[in-house]
């Protein structure tokens, strides 16, 4: 063990970075009872609205983690904002909606218990922080990870308290690097990145302008792409009244310095872009950021794992970047809990990058395609760029799947992100949502997936249950078993007109094994002669348990 570690504070997991992904990791670990310390070098959560689109899958995860309603409350000011408007000016009659509704056909309500939620990062992060702290998480702001070393048993990290200037040492079993796109941890590990690199650059300007709401009127958009060639950019509401964000294209590749974006120029740019030369504009903040298509070559090195923007960067169109990061944290949390709890082999942790990296590669390409499709301000897409269809959003948000990793029997030829989303219970895909009743309480089957593996069967699944329990007991794996059907032998009653077996692609005597993160680990389409042997094989393969 490292010499520094002798007097070190001990924690099971150290999280570097307390923005959206670090806070999500803290929440998910807290829900699973895994002790951790999160360090964030800034004194508080983001005051800048930054990312804002939380997709259906992310909201499903937040629902299971018990924070969905708190997030909706924090997001209430933007609850009626929908669609992206593209127009040369806010004052004329020109312009068209790139899309008006996130879910025009109401499909989301049929496939999920959750829905899209527009919640600015500065409103979302405090909800995650509070929930993580209530679960006992130790979250320290103004605290920077300065350096770390790892050995076979753990990670020894040096921290700096930026208020007192005091240094301290922490010894952790694992380190999660949620330290953003410039990730010092990734750099220290020498992990490279692949992809097209930087696509375009923005200066994200927060400002107040009282009269702007009059020009916007009842066009309550998520974003408005303003296309005046003299001053283009994206306008985003913060409170639909006087607080706004404007993403102004910035061209460092043409030698344009960041300093050129002084308050006067920013205000002038905004006035020209919205078409209101007399608009009173008060600039309240500015931050540069870079849209890129870049994915880390490895997601882990020994006991250190990259999550969020440290692992992947994406163009903002579609809000795929932050969602992919939150979903990274969710994928990693249960695996750490399973390995630390002794019910999975250490090799389970290797499946984190195996599963998440292909998803990020496909998703970052879709994000760039969507920026091209929508002519995102500042992005000059190559003529050859694939301009993905609108259906990409649902396919990316809900259809991503793991063809290699902690799954048994997945189709290795299936794409990580399909062109179109179809509900499926094939191994490696998100388990379908179905409303059921348990002891008179209505719940989604997704609500069952968090702390244990779950075996679900239809009315003919009694043999699977016996077998599942015996196999899980013998292997020491926590497994909850439910039968979906009418009558006293069934733990879950379906709603009229729903058919568990049909939805899950099995015969009535089939079975589906679901992981704690709600992904299908394995499926038996019908009964087999020796269900206990089949369950044992599946659990061993999925959880990397040695025979
Ligand atoms: C100005 C701005 C505007 C943005 N706007 C949009 C948008 O409109 N749409 C969109 O989809 N996305 C946007 N993004 C990106 C979005 O915010 C990120 O995708 C999201 O925050 C998820 O990132 P993360 O938590 O992985 O990393 P980050 O948000 O980058 O957070 C990393 C955190 O790690 C901390 N940190 C780094 N090193 C250390 C260390 N050594 N010790 C302790 N702490 C450390 C940093 O202080 C930071 O808080 C924007 C980003 C910025 C900066």
mmCIF file with all atom_site columns, C-alpha atoms in Angstrom, residues 84 86 96-99 225 315 317-318 320 365-377 379-382 385-393:
data_model
loop_
_atom_site.group_PDB
_atom_site.id
_atom_site.type_symbol
_atom_site.label_atom_id
_atom_site.label_alt_id
_atom_site.label_comp_id
_atom_site.label_asym_id
_atom_site.label_entity_id
_atom_site.label_seq_id
_atom_site.pdbx_PDB_ins_code
_atom_site.Cartn_x
_atom_site.Cartn_y
_atom_site.Cartn_z
_atom_site.occupancy
_atom_site.B_iso_or_equiv
_atom_site.pdbx_formal_charge
_atom_site.auth_seq_id
_atom_site.auth_comp_id
_atom_site.auth_asym_id
_atom_site.auth_atom_id
_atom_site.pdbx_PDB_model_num
ATOM 1  C CA . UNK A 1 84  ? -37.190 24.867 -30.899 1.00 0.00 ? 84  UNK A CA 1
ATOM 2  C CA . UNK A 1 86  ? -35.707 29.023 -35.797 1.00 0.00 ? 86  UNK A CA 1
ATOM 3  C CA . UNK A 1 96  ? -40.535 28.086 -38.199 1.00 0.00 ? 96  UNK A CA 1
ATOM 4  C CA . UNK A 1 97  ? -40.521 25.481 -35.490 1.00 0.00 ? 97  UNK A CA 1
ATOM 5  C CA . UNK A 1 98  ? -37.862 22.802 -35.903 1.00 0.00 ? 98  UNK A CA 1
ATOM 6  C CA . UNK A 1 99  ? -40.164 20.813 -33.686 1.00 0.00 ? 99  UNK A CA 1
ATOM 7  C CA . UNK A 1 225 ? -32.115 29.704 -32.962 1.00 0.00 ? 225 UNK A CA 1
ATOM 8  C CA . UNK A 1 315 ? -22.731 18.633 -29.287 1.00 0.00 ? 315 UNK A CA 1
ATOM 9  C CA . UNK A 1 317 ? -28.391 19.577 -29.665 1.00 0.00 ? 317 UNK A CA 1
ATOM 10 C CA . UNK A 1 318 ? -30.633 16.896 -28.184 1.00 0.00 ? 318 UNK A CA 1
ATOM 11 C CA . UNK A 1 320 ? -27.446 13.998 -25.083 1.00 0.00 ? 320 UNK A CA 1
ATOM 12 C CA . UNK A 1 365 ? -22.266 11.055 -33.583 1.00 0.00 ? 365 UNK A CA 1
ATOM 13 C CA . UNK A 1 366 ? -26.067 11.445 -33.322 1.00 0.00 ? 366 UNK A CA 1
ATOM 14 C CA . UNK A 1 367 ? -25.631 14.686 -31.386 1.00 0.00 ? 367 UNK A CA 1
ATOM 15 C CA . UNK A 1 368 ? -23.446 16.131 -34.144 1.00 0.00 ? 368 UNK A CA 1
ATOM 16 C CA . UNK A 1 369 ? -25.912 14.933 -36.796 1.00 0.00 ? 369 UNK A CA 1
ATOM 17 C CA . UNK A 1 370 ? -28.728 16.664 -34.964 1.00 0.00 ? 370 UNK A CA 1
ATOM 18 C CA . UNK A 1 371 ? -26.726 19.893 -34.778 1.00 0.00 ? 371 UNK A CA 1
ATOM 19 C CA . UNK A 1 372 ? -26.326 19.662 -38.558 1.00 0.00 ? 372 UNK A CA 1
ATOM 20 C CA . UNK A 1 373 ? -30.009 18.829 -39.058 1.00 0.00 ? 373 UNK A CA 1
ATOM 21 C CA . UNK A 1 374 ? -31.009 21.867 -36.983 1.00 0.00 ? 374 UNK A CA 1
ATOM 22 C CA . UNK A 1 375 ? -28.262 24.161 -38.336 1.00 0.00 ? 375 UNK A CA 1
ATOM 23 C CA . UNK A 1 376 ? -27.191 24.914 -34.769 1.00 0.00 ? 376 UNK A CA 1
ATOM 24 C CA . UNK A 1 377 ? -25.825 28.466 -34.581 1.00 0.00 ? 377 UNK A CA 1
ATOM 25 C CA . UNK A 1 379 ? -21.851 24.954 -36.430 1.00 0.00 ? 379 UNK A CA 1
ATOM 26 C CA . UNK A 1 380 ? -20.687 24.708 -40.037 1.00 0.00 ? 380 UNK A CA 1
ATOM 27 C CA . UNK A 1 381 ? -21.437 21.065 -40.675 1.00 0.00 ? 381 UNK A CA 1
ATOM 28 C CA . UNK A 1 382 ? -19.453 19.327 -43.408 1.00 0.00 ? 382 UNK A CA 1
ATOM 29 C CA . UNK A 1 385 ? -22.480 14.951 -42.521 1.00 0.00 ? 385 UNK A CA 1
ATOM 30 C CA . UNK A 1 386 ? -25.333 12.566 -41.871 1.00 0.00 ? 386 UNK A CA 1
ATOM 31 C CA . UNK A 1 387 ? -28.267 14.745 -40.780 1.00 0.00 ? 387 UNK A CA 1
ATOM 32 C CA . UNK A 1 388 ? -30.116 12.369 -38.517 1.00 0.00 ? 388 UNK A CA 1
ATOM 33 C CA . UNK A 1 389 ? -33.897 12.225 -38.458 1.00 0.00 ? 389 UNK A CA 1
ATOM 34 C CA . UNK A 1 390 ? -35.974 13.609 -35.597 1.00 0.00 ? 390 UNK A CA 1
ATOM 35 C CA . UNK A 1 391 ? -36.680 10.055 -34.443 1.00 0.00 ? 391 UNK A CA 1
ATOM 36 C CA . UNK A 1 392 ? -33.074 9.922  -33.274 1.00 0.00 ? 392 UNK A CA 1
ATOM 37 C CA . UNK A 1 393 ? -33.966 11.536 -29.981 1.00 0.00 ? 393 UNK A CA 1
#
